[in-house]
PDB file of C-alpha atoms in Angstrom:
ATOM      1  CA  MET A   5      77.081 125.485  11.618  1.00  0.00           C
ATOM      2  CA  ARG A   6      77.809 122.935   9.166  1.00  0.00           C
ATOM      3  CA  CYS A   7      81.447 123.777   9.159  1.00  0.00           C
ATOM      4  CA  SER A   8      81.792 123.878  12.647  1.00  0.00           C
ATOM      5  CA  PHE A   9      80.144 120.457  13.032  1.00  0.00           C
ATOM      6  CA  LEU A  10      82.393 119.013  10.254  1.00  0.00           C
ATOM      7  CA  THR A  11      85.488 120.529  11.942  1.00  0.00           C
ATOM      8  CA  SER A  12      84.513 118.688  15.381  1.00  0.00           C
ATOM      9  CA  ALA A  13      83.790 115.539  13.247  1.00  0.00           C
ATOM     10  CA  VAL A  14      87.198 115.562  11.700  1.00  0.00           C
ATOM     11  CA  LEU A  15      88.858 116.313  15.128  1.00  0.00           C
ATOM     12  CA  LEU A  16      87.097 113.338  16.606  1.00  0.00           C
ATOM     13  CA  GLY A  17      87.890 110.943  13.684  1.00  0.00           C
ATOM     14  CA  THR A  18      91.593 112.058  14.164  1.00  0.00           C
ATOM     15  CA  VAL A  19      91.957 111.540  17.680  1.00  0.00           C
ATOM     16  CA  SER A  20      90.304 108.196  17.465  1.00  0.00           C
ATOM     17  CA  SER A  21      93.106 106.970  15.365  1.00  0.00           C
ATOM     18  CA  SER A  22      95.981 108.826  17.019  1.00  0.00           C
ATOM     19  CA  ALA A  23      97.523 108.986  20.606  1.00  0.00           C
ATOM     20  CA  VAL A  24      97.859 112.707  20.379  1.00  0.00           C
ATOM     21  CA  PRO A  25      95.505 114.524  22.810  1.00  0.00           C
ATOM     22  CA  PHE A  26      93.712 117.841  21.777  1.00  0.00           C
ATOM     23  CA  LEU A  27      95.624 120.823  22.169  1.00  0.00           C
ATOM     24  CA  GLY A  28      95.094 124.579  21.889  1.00  0.00           C
ATOM     25  CA  TYR A  29      92.318 125.419  19.485  1.00  0.00           C
ATOM     26  CA  ASP A  30      91.188 121.958  18.760  1.00  0.00           C
ATOM     27  CA  ARG A  31      90.472 121.226  22.406  1.00  0.00           C
ATOM     28  CA  ARG A  32      88.215 124.264  22.557  1.00  0.00           C
ATOM     29  CA  VAL A  33      86.450 123.314  19.545  1.00  0.00           C
ATOM     30  CA  VAL A  34      85.984 119.623  20.752  1.00  0.00           C
ATOM     31  CA  ARG A  35      84.942 120.847  24.132  1.00  0.00           C
ATOM     32  CA  ASP A  36      82.010 123.012  22.752  1.00  0.00           C
ATOM     33  CA  TYR A  37      80.859 119.892  20.708  1.00  0.00           C
ATOM     34  CA  PHE A  38      80.753 117.623  23.692  1.00  0.00           C
ATOM     35  CA  ASP A  39      79.093 120.507  25.779  1.00  0.00           C
ATOM     36  CA  LYS A  40      76.301 120.340  23.141  1.00  0.00           C
ATOM     37  CA  ARG A  41      75.861 116.848  23.203  1.00  0.00           C
ATOM     38  CA  THR A  42      75.625 116.534  26.847  1.00  0.00           C
ATOM     39  CA  ASP A  43      73.725 119.644  27.799  1.00  0.00           C
ATOM     40  CA  ASN A  44      69.830 118.613  27.575  1.00  0.00           C
ATOM     41  CA  GLY A  45      67.805 121.099  29.921  1.00  0.00           C
ATOM     42  CA  THR A  46      64.862 119.033  29.356  1.00  0.00           C
ATOM     43  CA  ALA A  47      66.006 115.566  30.769  1.00  0.00           C
ATOM     44  CA  TYR A  48      64.897 114.326  33.962  1.00  0.00           C
ATOM     45  CA  SER A  49      67.224 114.077  36.704  1.00  0.00           C
ATOM     46  CA  CYS A  50      66.591 112.346  39.958  1.00  0.00           C
ATOM     47  CA  LEU A  51      68.963 114.959  41.629  1.00  0.00           C
ATOM     48  CA  THR A  52      66.140 117.569  40.801  1.00  0.00           C
ATOM     49  CA  GLU A  53      63.345 115.815  42.619  1.00  0.00           C
ATOM     50  CA  ALA A  54      62.626 115.272  46.239  1.00  0.00           C
ATOM     51  CA  ALA A  55      62.524 111.592  47.461  1.00  0.00           C
ATOM     52  CA  THR A  56      59.151 110.096  47.210  1.00  0.00           C
ATOM     53  CA  THR A  57      57.573 109.421  50.749  1.00  0.00           C
ATOM     54  CA  THR A  58      54.906 107.066  51.712  1.00  0.00           C
ATOM     55  CA  VAL A  59      53.228 105.700  54.673  1.00  0.00           C
ATOM     56  CA  ALA A  60      53.572 101.970  55.428  1.00  0.00           C
ATOM     57  CA  PRO A  61      50.177 100.233  56.564  1.00  0.00           C
ATOM     58  CA  LYS A  62      51.590  98.603  59.354  1.00  0.00           C
ATOM     59  CA  LEU A  63      54.617  99.250  61.832  1.00  0.00           C
ATOM     60  CA  ASN A  64      57.829  97.394  61.083  1.00  0.00           C
ATOM     61  CA  PRO A  65      58.238  94.207  63.356  1.00  0.00           C
ATOM     62  CA  TRP A  66      62.002  94.360  62.676  1.00  0.00           C
ATOM     63  CA  ALA A  67      62.686  97.830  63.589  1.00  0.00           C
ATOM     64  CA  PRO A  68      65.980  98.255  65.284  1.00  0.00           C
ATOM     65  CA  LEU A  69      66.012  99.461  69.170  1.00  0.00           C
ATOM     66  CA  THR A  70      65.394 103.311  69.600  1.00  0.00           C
ATOM     67  CA  PRO A  71      67.815 104.786  71.365  1.00  0.00           C
ATOM     68  CA  GLU A  72      65.437 105.219  74.421  1.00  0.00           C
ATOM     69  CA  GLU A  73      64.894 101.250  74.290  1.00  0.00           C
ATOM     70  CA  ASN A  74      68.518 100.836  74.164  1.00  0.00           C
ATOM     71  CA  LEU A  75      69.106 102.697  77.335  1.00  0.00           C
ATOM     72  CA  ALA A  76      66.120 101.252  79.009  1.00  0.00           C
ATOM     73  CA  VAL A  77      67.497  97.759  78.450  1.00  0.00           C
ATOM     74  CA  TRP A  78      71.074  98.747  79.492  1.00  0.00           C
ATOM     75  CA  THR A  79      69.668  99.946  82.909  1.00  0.00           C
ATOM     76  CA  LEU A  80      67.654  96.934  83.441  1.00  0.00           C
ATOM     77  CA  LEU A  81      70.636  94.844  82.881  1.00  0.00           C
ATOM     78  CA  HIS A  82      72.731  96.793  85.196  1.00  0.00           C
ATOM     79  CA  SER A  83      70.093  96.536  87.802  1.00  0.00           C
ATOM     80  CA  PRO A  84      70.956  94.800  91.091  1.00  0.00           C
ATOM     81  CA  THR A  85      67.589  93.145  90.736  1.00  0.00           C
ATOM     82  CA  SER A  86      68.736  91.388  87.188  1.00  0.00           C
ATOM     83  CA  GLY A  87      71.350  89.514  89.379  1.00  0.00           C
ATOM     84  CA  LEU A  88      73.883  89.785  86.524  1.00  0.00           C
ATOM     85  CA  ASN A  89      76.437  91.300  88.628  1.00  0.00           C
ATOM     86  CA  LEU A  90      77.648  93.583  85.725  1.00  0.00           C
ATOM     87  CA  THR A  91      80.748  96.137  85.790  1.00  0.00           C
ATOM     88  CA  ASP A  92      80.931  99.172  83.532  1.00  0.00           C
ATOM     89  CA  PRO A  93      82.795  97.783  80.195  1.00  0.00           C
ATOM     90  CA  ASN A  94      85.212 100.843  80.789  1.00  0.00           C
ATOM     91  CA  GLU A  95      86.504  99.415  83.971  1.00  0.00           C
ATOM     92  CA  ALA A  96      85.961  95.886  83.392  1.00  0.00           C
ATOM     93  CA  VAL A  97      88.737  93.339  83.529  1.00  0.00           C
ATOM     94  CA  LEU A  98      88.863  89.653  82.400  1.00  0.00           C
ATOM     95  CA  THR A  99      87.330  88.426  85.619  1.00  0.00           C
ATOM     96  CA  ASP A 100      84.341  90.827  85.393  1.00  0.00           C
ATOM     97  CA  ASN A 101      80.952  90.297  83.956  1.00  0.00           C
ATOM     98  CA  TYR A 102      80.096  93.024  81.340  1.00  0.00           C
ATOM     99  CA  VAL A 103      77.743  93.811  78.462  1.00  0.00           C
ATOM    100  CA  PHE A 104      79.554  93.547  75.075  1.00  0.00           C
ATOM    101  CA  TRP A 105      76.545  93.866  72.791  1.00  0.00           C
ATOM    102  CA  ILE A 106      72.795  95.035  72.638  1.00  0.00           C
ATOM    103  CA  ASP A 107      70.761  94.851  69.665  1.00  0.00           C
ATOM    104  CA  ALA A 108      67.198  94.110  68.543  1.00  0.00           C
ATOM    105  CA  LEU A 109      66.149  90.535  68.132  1.00  0.00           C
ATOM    106  CA  HIS A 110      64.632  89.691  65.049  1.00  0.00           C
ATOM    107  CA  THR A 111      61.240  88.529  65.609  1.00  0.00           C
ATOM    108  CA  ASN A 112      60.217  84.952  63.886  1.00  0.00           C
ATOM    109  CA  LYS A 113      58.848  84.978  60.689  1.00  0.00           C
ATOM    110  CA  SER A 114      56.167  82.554  61.840  1.00  0.00           C
ATOM    111  CA  GLU A 115      55.101  85.180  64.203  1.00  0.00           C
ATOM    112  CA  VAL A 116      55.305  88.285  61.949  1.00  0.00           C
ATOM    113  CA  LEU A 117      53.362  86.745  58.950  1.00  0.00           C
ATOM    114  CA  PRO A 118      49.990  86.559  60.721  1.00  0.00           C
ATOM    115  CA  TYR A 119      50.658  90.230  61.657  1.00  0.00           C
ATOM    116  CA  ILE A 120      51.504  91.449  57.986  1.00  0.00           C
ATOM    117  CA  ASP A 121      49.071  89.407  56.006  1.00  0.00           C
ATOM    118  CA  GLY A 122      46.029  89.171  58.621  1.00  0.00           C
ATOM    119  CA  ASP A 123      44.458  91.019  61.451  1.00  0.00           C
ATOM    120  CA  ALA A 124      46.794  89.694  64.191  1.00  0.00           C
ATOM    121  CA  ALA A 125      48.421  91.640  66.647  1.00  0.00           C
ATOM    122  CA  MET A 126      52.152  93.177  66.238  1.00  0.00           C
ATOM    123  CA  PRO A 127      54.516  90.613  67.857  1.00  0.00           C
ATOM    124  CA  ALA A 128      56.318  91.541  71.037  1.00  0.00           C
ATOM    125  CA  LYS A 129      59.523  93.354  70.634  1.00  0.00           C
ATOM    126  CA  TYR A 130      62.681  91.808  72.345  1.00  0.00           C
ATOM    127  CA  ALA A 131      66.463  93.011  72.739  1.00  0.00           C
ATOM    128  CA  ARG A 132      69.199  90.683  72.421  1.00  0.00           C
ATOM    129  CA  ALA A 133      72.394  91.185  74.675  1.00  0.00           C
ATOM    130  CA  ILE A 134      75.746  89.339  74.668  1.00  0.00           C
ATOM    131  CA  ILE A 135      77.379  89.474  78.160  1.00  0.00           C
ATOM    132  CA  PHE A 136      80.977  88.330  78.742  1.00  0.00           C
ATOM    133  CA  GLU A 137      81.000  86.737  82.134  1.00  0.00           C
ATOM    134  CA  GLY A 138      84.330  86.381  83.316  1.00  0.00           C
ATOM    135  CA  GLY A 139      83.437  86.380  86.839  1.00  0.00           C
ATOM    136  CA  LYS A 140      81.877  82.796  86.941  1.00  0.00           C
ATOM    137  CA  ALA A 141      83.509  79.592  87.876  1.00  0.00           C
ATOM    138  CA  GLU A 142      83.474  78.635  84.324  1.00  0.00           C
ATOM    139  CA  PRO A 143      83.860  81.694  82.478  1.00  0.00           C
ATOM    140  CA  ASP A 144      82.029  82.312  79.105  1.00  0.00           C
ATOM    141  CA  SER A 145      79.914  84.455  76.942  1.00  0.00           C
ATOM    142  CA  GLN A 146      76.333  84.277  76.920  1.00  0.00           C
ATOM    143  CA  GLU A 147      73.408  85.587  75.037  1.00  0.00           C
ATOM    144  CA  TYR A 148      70.368  86.995  76.413  1.00  0.00           C
ATOM    145  CA  MET A 149      67.027  88.098  75.498  1.00  0.00           C
ATOM    146  CA  ILE A 150      65.269  90.950  77.151  1.00  0.00           C
ATOM    147  CA  GLY A 151      61.572  91.671  76.624  1.00  0.00           C
ATOM    148  CA  PRO A 152      58.757  92.445  75.956  1.00  0.00           C
ATOM    149  CA  LEU A 153      59.682  95.966  75.305  1.00  0.00           C
ATOM    150  CA  PRO A 154      59.273  98.679  76.196  1.00  0.00           C
ATOM    151  CA  VAL A 155      60.781  97.793  79.467  1.00  0.00           C
ATOM    152  CA  SER A 156      58.125  97.338  82.217  1.00  0.00           C
ATOM    153  CA  SER A 157      57.088  95.081  85.233  1.00  0.00           C
ATOM    154  CA  GLU A 158      56.456  92.350  82.624  1.00  0.00           C
ATOM    155  CA  THR A 159      59.873  92.504  80.993  1.00  0.00           C
ATOM    156  CA  VAL A 160      61.991  89.501  81.498  1.00  0.00           C
ATOM    157  CA  ILE A 161      65.808  88.572  81.122  1.00  0.00           C
ATOM    158  CA  GLU A 162      66.519  85.082  80.112  1.00  0.00           C
ATOM    159  CA  LYS A 163      69.186  83.150  78.292  1.00  0.00           C
ATOM    160  CA  LEU A 164      68.761  83.168  74.448  1.00  0.00           C
ATOM    161  CA  ASP A 165      69.033  79.584  73.451  1.00  0.00           C
ATOM    162  CA  TYR A 166      66.216  78.617  70.959  1.00  0.00           C
ATOM    163  CA  LEU A 167      68.287  80.074  68.120  1.00  0.00           C
ATOM    164  CA  TYR A 168      71.004  77.453  68.420  1.00  0.00           C
ATOM    165  CA  ASN A 169      71.325  73.742  68.101  1.00  0.00           C
ATOM    166  CA  GLY A 170      74.790  72.966  69.402  1.00  0.00           C
ATOM    167  CA  GLY A 171      73.782  71.745  72.749  1.00  0.00           C
ATOM    168  CA  ALA A 172      75.205  75.000  74.647  1.00  0.00           C
ATOM    169  CA  GLY A 173      72.549  77.544  73.402  1.00  0.00           C
ATOM    170  CA  GLY A 174      73.945  80.896  73.354  1.00  0.00           C
ATOM    171  CA  SER A 175      76.806  80.150  75.369  1.00  0.00           C
ATOM    172  CA  VAL A 176      80.627  80.236  74.158  1.00  0.00           C
ATOM    173  CA  PRO A 177      83.530  79.345  76.201  1.00  0.00           C
ATOM    174  CA  TYR A 178      85.600  81.964  77.557  1.00  0.00           C
ATOM    175  CA  ASN A 179      88.723  80.825  75.358  1.00  0.00           C
ATOM    176  CA  ALA A 180      86.761  80.955  72.257  1.00  0.00           C
ATOM    177  CA  ARG A 181      84.836  84.268  72.638  1.00  0.00           C
ATOM    178  CA  TYR A 182      85.779  87.294  70.934  1.00  0.00           C
ATOM    179  CA  PHE A 183      89.136  88.922  71.675  1.00  0.00           C
ATOM    180  CA  ASP A 184      88.098  92.344  72.993  1.00  0.00           C
ATOM    181  CA  GLY A 185      89.940  95.166  74.601  1.00  0.00           C
ATOM    182  CA  PRO A 186      90.381  93.923  78.018  1.00  0.00           C
ATOM    183  CA  ARG A 187      91.625  90.785  76.357  1.00  0.00           C
ATOM    184  CA  SER A 188      94.128  92.419  74.340  1.00  0.00           C
ATOM    185  CA  SER A 189      95.247  94.492  77.327  1.00  0.00           C
ATOM    186  CA  ALA A 190      95.729  91.490  79.522  1.00  0.00           C
ATOM    187  CA  THR A 191      98.252  89.969  76.751  1.00  0.00           C
ATOM    188  CA  ASP A 192     100.466  93.213  76.119  1.00  0.00           C
ATOM    189  CA  PRO A 193     102.522  92.867  79.183  1.00  0.00           C
ATOM    190  CA  LEU A 194     103.786  89.403  78.177  1.00  0.00           C
ATOM    191  CA  ILE A 195     104.218  90.618  74.742  1.00  0.00           C
ATOM    192  CA  ALA A 196     106.027  93.787  75.417  1.00  0.00           C
ATOM    193  CA  SER A 197     108.324  91.524  77.915  1.00  0.00           C
ATOM    194  CA  ILE A 198     109.196  89.354  74.813  1.00  0.00           C
ATOM    195  CA  MET A 199     109.812  91.949  72.391  1.00  0.00           C
ATOM    196  CA  SER A 200     111.928  93.816  74.714  1.00  0.00           C
ATOM    197  CA  ASN A 201     114.069  90.923  75.428  1.00  0.00           C
ATOM    198  CA  ILE A 202     114.803  90.586  71.527  1.00  0.00           C
ATOM    199  CA  SER A 203     114.597  94.218  70.673  1.00  0.00           C
ATOM    200  CA  ASP A 204     118.230  94.047  69.435  1.00  0.00           C
ATOM    201  CA  ILE A 205     117.183  91.165  67.043  1.00  0.00           C
ATOM    202  CA  THR A 206     114.261  92.766  65.613  1.00  0.00           C
ATOM    203  CA  ALA A 207     115.935  96.253  65.133  1.00  0.00           C
ATOM    204  CA  ALA A 208     118.858  94.448  63.294  1.00  0.00           C
ATOM    205  CA  LEU A 209     116.291  92.229  61.067  1.00  0.00           C
ATOM    206  CA  PHE A 210     113.837  95.107  60.416  1.00  0.00           C
ATOM    207  CA  GLN A 211     115.866  98.370  60.123  1.00  0.00           C
ATOM    208  CA  GLY A 212     115.280  99.517  63.663  1.00  0.00           C
ATOM    209  CA  GLY A 213     111.732  97.945  64.475  1.00  0.00           C
ATOM    210  CA  VAL A 214     111.033  97.603  67.941  1.00  0.00           C
ATOM    211  CA  TYR A 215     108.157  97.055  70.253  1.00  0.00           C
ATOM    212  CA  TYR A 216     108.270  97.779  73.947  1.00  0.00           C
ATOM    213  CA  GLY A 217     104.588  97.857  74.581  1.00  0.00           C
ATOM    214  CA  SER A 218     101.518  99.737  73.319  1.00  0.00           C
ATOM    215  CA  SER A 219     102.093 102.779  75.446  1.00  0.00           C
ATOM    216  CA  ASP A 220     105.774 102.847  75.196  1.00  0.00           C
ATOM    217  CA  GLU A 221     106.960 105.592  73.252  1.00  0.00           C
ATOM    218  CA  ARG A 222     110.061 103.993  72.161  1.00  0.00           C
ATOM    219  CA  SER A 223     107.695 101.472  70.353  1.00  0.00           C
ATOM    220  CA  ASN A 224     107.784 101.983  66.496  1.00  0.00           C
ATOM    221  CA  LEU A 225     105.958  98.800  65.435  1.00  0.00           C
ATOM    222  CA  SER A 226     102.257  98.154  66.011  1.00  0.00           C
ATOM    223  CA  LEU A 227     100.795  94.612  66.297  1.00  0.00           C
ATOM    224  CA  THR A 228      97.375  92.921  65.345  1.00  0.00           C
ATOM    225  CA  SER A 229      96.179  89.305  65.389  1.00  0.00           C
ATOM    226  CA  GLY A 230      93.838  87.187  63.398  1.00  0.00           C
ATOM    227  CA  THR A 231      91.624  84.173  64.118  1.00  0.00           C
ATOM    228  CA  PRO A 232      91.135  81.449  65.006  1.00  0.00           C
ATOM    229  CA  LEU A 233      91.783  82.049  68.597  1.00  0.00           C
ATOM    230  CA  SER A 234      90.700  78.602  69.799  1.00  0.00           C
ATOM    231  CA  PHE A 235      89.450  75.156  68.029  1.00  0.00           C
ATOM    232  CA  ASP A 236      87.406  73.731  70.631  1.00  0.00           C
ATOM    233  CA  GLY A 237      87.325  76.391  73.740  1.00  0.00           C
ATOM    234  CA  THR A 238      89.674  74.462  75.869  1.00  0.00           C
ATOM    235  CA  SER A 239      92.339  76.647  74.960  1.00  0.00           C
ATOM    236  CA  ALA A 240      93.211  80.093  73.559  1.00  0.00           C
ATOM    237  CA  PHE A 241      96.061  81.217  71.640  1.00  0.00           C
ATOM    238  CA  ARG A 242      97.149  84.511  69.750  1.00  0.00           C
ATOM    239  CA  ASN A 243      99.245  84.721  66.605  1.00  0.00           C
ATOM    240  CA  ILE A 244     100.560  88.160  66.538  1.00  0.00           C
ATOM    241  CA  MET A 245     101.859  89.851  63.320  1.00  0.00           C
ATOM    242  CA  PHE A 246     103.956  93.190  63.726  1.00  0.00           C
ATOM    243  CA  ARG A 247     103.841  95.905  61.275  1.00  0.00           C
ATOM    244  CA  PHE A 248     104.914  99.727  60.890  1.00  0.00           C
ATOM    245  CA  PRO A 249     102.203 102.065  61.791  1.00  0.00           C
ATOM    246  CA  GLY A 250     100.412 104.332  59.416  1.00  0.00           C
ATOM    247  CA  PRO A 251      97.278 104.991  57.566  1.00  0.00           C
ATOM    248  CA  ALA A 252      97.754 101.670  55.688  1.00  0.00           C
ATOM    249  CA  THR A 253      98.932  99.422  58.113  1.00  0.00           C
ATOM    250  CA  TYR A 254      97.856  96.289  56.214  1.00  0.00           C
ATOM    251  CA  MET A 255     100.281  97.078  53.604  1.00  0.00           C
ATOM    252  CA  THR A 256     103.188  97.124  55.733  1.00  0.00           C
ATOM    253  CA  PRO A 257     103.433  93.791  57.454  1.00  0.00           C
ATOM    254  CA  LEU A 258     106.723  92.307  58.673  1.00  0.00           C
ATOM    255  CA  ASP A 259     107.832  88.685  58.246  1.00  0.00           C
ATOM    256  CA  PHE A 260     107.755  87.959  62.118  1.00  0.00           C
ATOM    257  CA  TYR A 261     105.229  86.456  64.117  1.00  0.00           C
ATOM    258  CA  LEU A 262     104.870  85.797  67.964  1.00  0.00           C
ATOM    259  CA  LEU A 263     102.632  82.908  69.182  1.00  0.00           C
ATOM    260  CA  ILE A 264     101.438  83.215  72.590  1.00  0.00           C
ATOM    261  CA  ASP A 265      99.257  80.828  74.813  1.00  0.00           C
ATOM    262  CA  CYS A 266      96.400  82.852  76.440  1.00  0.00           C
ATOM    263  CA  THR A 267      94.303  80.392  77.861  1.00  0.00           C
ATOM    264  CA  GLY A 268      92.176  81.414  80.859  1.00  0.00           C
ATOM    265  CA  THR A 269      91.591  84.614  82.725  1.00  0.00           C
ATOM    266  CA  ASP A 270      94.729  84.429  84.679  1.00  0.00           C
ATOM    267  CA  PRO A 271      97.436  86.442  82.648  1.00  0.00           C
ATOM    268  CA  SER A 272     100.123  85.215  84.915  1.00  0.00           C
ATOM    269  CA  LEU A 273      99.768  81.870  83.353  1.00  0.00           C
ATOM    270  CA  TYR A 274     100.207  83.086  79.704  1.00  0.00           C
ATOM    271  CA  SER A 275     103.153  81.991  77.937  1.00  0.00           C
ATOM    272  CA  LEU A 276     105.248  82.153  74.733  1.00  0.00           C
ATOM    273  CA  LYS A 277     105.227  79.331  72.295  1.00  0.00           C
ATOM    274  CA  GLY A 278     107.539  80.640  69.768  1.00  0.00           C
ATOM    275  CA  PHE A 279     108.349  82.623  66.814  1.00  0.00           C
ATOM    276  CA  VAL A 280     107.874  82.548  63.126  1.00  0.00           C
ATOM    277  CA  THR A 281     109.927  84.171  60.320  1.00  0.00           C
ATOM    278  CA  ASN A 282     111.626  83.388  57.038  1.00  0.00           C
ATOM    279  CA  GLU A 283     108.836  80.640  56.999  1.00  0.00           C
ATOM    280  CA  LYS A 284     110.372  78.934  59.878  1.00  0.00           C
ATOM    281  CA  PHE A 285     108.981  78.273  63.368  1.00  0.00           C
ATOM    282  CA  TYR A 286     111.635  78.973  66.229  1.00  0.00           C
ATOM    283  CA  PRO A 287     111.137  77.564  69.780  1.00  0.00           C
ATOM    284  CA  THR A 288     111.655  80.388  72.435  1.00  0.00           C
ATOM    285  CA  THR A 289     115.397  79.363  73.007  1.00  0.00           C
ATOM    286  CA  VAL A 290     116.330  78.894  69.497  1.00  0.00           C
ATOM    287  CA  LEU A 291     115.650  82.480  68.119  1.00  0.00           C
ATOM    288  CA  GLY A 292     118.666  84.005  69.635  1.00  0.00           C
ATOM    289  CA  GLN A 293     120.945  81.301  68.923  1.00  0.00           C
ATOM    290  CA  LYS A 294     119.985  81.285  65.277  1.00  0.00           C
ATOM    291  CA  PHE A 295     120.407  85.228  65.091  1.00  0.00           C
ATOM    292  CA  CYS A 296     123.865  84.763  66.812  1.00  0.00           C
ATOM    293  CA  ASN A 297     124.815  82.289  64.249  1.00  0.00           C
ATOM    294  CA  ALA A 298     123.742  84.534  61.554  1.00  0.00           C
ATOM    295  CA  LYS A 299     121.268  82.224  60.307  1.00  0.00           C
ATOM    296  CA  LEU A 300     118.479  84.802  60.377  1.00  0.00           C
ATOM    297  CA  PRO A 301     118.635  86.859  57.179  1.00  0.00           C
ATOM    298  CA  LYS A 302     117.982  90.609  57.648  1.00  0.00           C
ATOM    299  CA  ARG A 303     115.058  92.065  55.854  1.00  0.00           C
ATOM    300  CA  ARG A 304     116.016  94.989  53.567  1.00  0.00           C
ATOM    301  CA  THR A 305     112.813  97.262  54.206  1.00  0.00           C
ATOM    302  CA  THR A 306     112.042 100.137  52.084  1.00  0.00           C
ATOM    303  CA  ILE A 307     109.167 102.669  52.935  1.00  0.00           C
ATOM    304  CA  LEU A 308     107.324 104.113  49.888  1.00  0.00           C
ATOM    305  CA  GLY A 309     104.703 106.518  51.058  1.00  0.00           C
ATOM    306  CA  ASN A 310     102.595 104.194  53.321  1.00  0.00           C
ATOM    307  CA  ALA A 311     103.780 100.948  51.591  1.00  0.00           C
ATOM    308  CA  VAL A 312     106.706  98.856  53.162  1.00  0.00           C
ATOM    309  CA  LEU A 313     108.313  96.611  50.740  1.00  0.00           C
ATOM    310  CA  GLY A 314     110.464  93.875  52.316  1.00  0.00           C
ATOM    311  CA  GLY A 315     113.453  92.189  50.599  1.00  0.00           C
TER     312      GLY A 315
END
């Protein structure tokens, strides 16, 4: 036993001062040594014990909506008696009103403390909904509070304004609201038209990279866009970045950006502002001229696994 331990100690001391790994018999001896060091059948492990359970003295006043509550709120919002004139989100277009979000409205702390620390009744529960109201004369995004829950004859739908102090309450101008699926779909025809007209340029610059639309099988580029989409809600724009599709598209951006104006709910009024490539902005009529004059450098793109390296 003593000899075995000394052998292991010598091996450990040797490897600590050498870059040579354990081989053959040495590896087996050292493995046995480490196994004995780490094998402790009496040690407590959290993986072998069941999780501790307990019962809270009071119900959680900040609990999320249950599936039943969520469905009841959804049904109430879409009821003709609500007066919201909502369209199913799966069928909605820019000029429709539709529900974007439903969640629990967190109860004010001032109302919760008397319940938790004292004998006050549990505060009423409310839901919070974001509705995109593209069908209004002045379209916007409006937050609503719905309660008390569960839904009953006492439940009321009202604007959720008290959380905000900017003057407009829970209302956000249409041009500044979240860029969701319907808004993306509304801009795609313009993007497809622009990129189709310069497909010869993008193919030459980026080794065959072209975009004819999100549903066109000839497209071998995908797109994304970032924020901001608006500065004050009076106008909207989209800065579009193209990249090669794949599992890690964030690693495959191209040095080519499309800038479009997408203000309002009428896609026929959307327009191209220009292009950015090679750290330069090109107005709409200049890109083709620069390419024909060979002033746009071609990009050598090497695809390594999921990564695209441009040079």
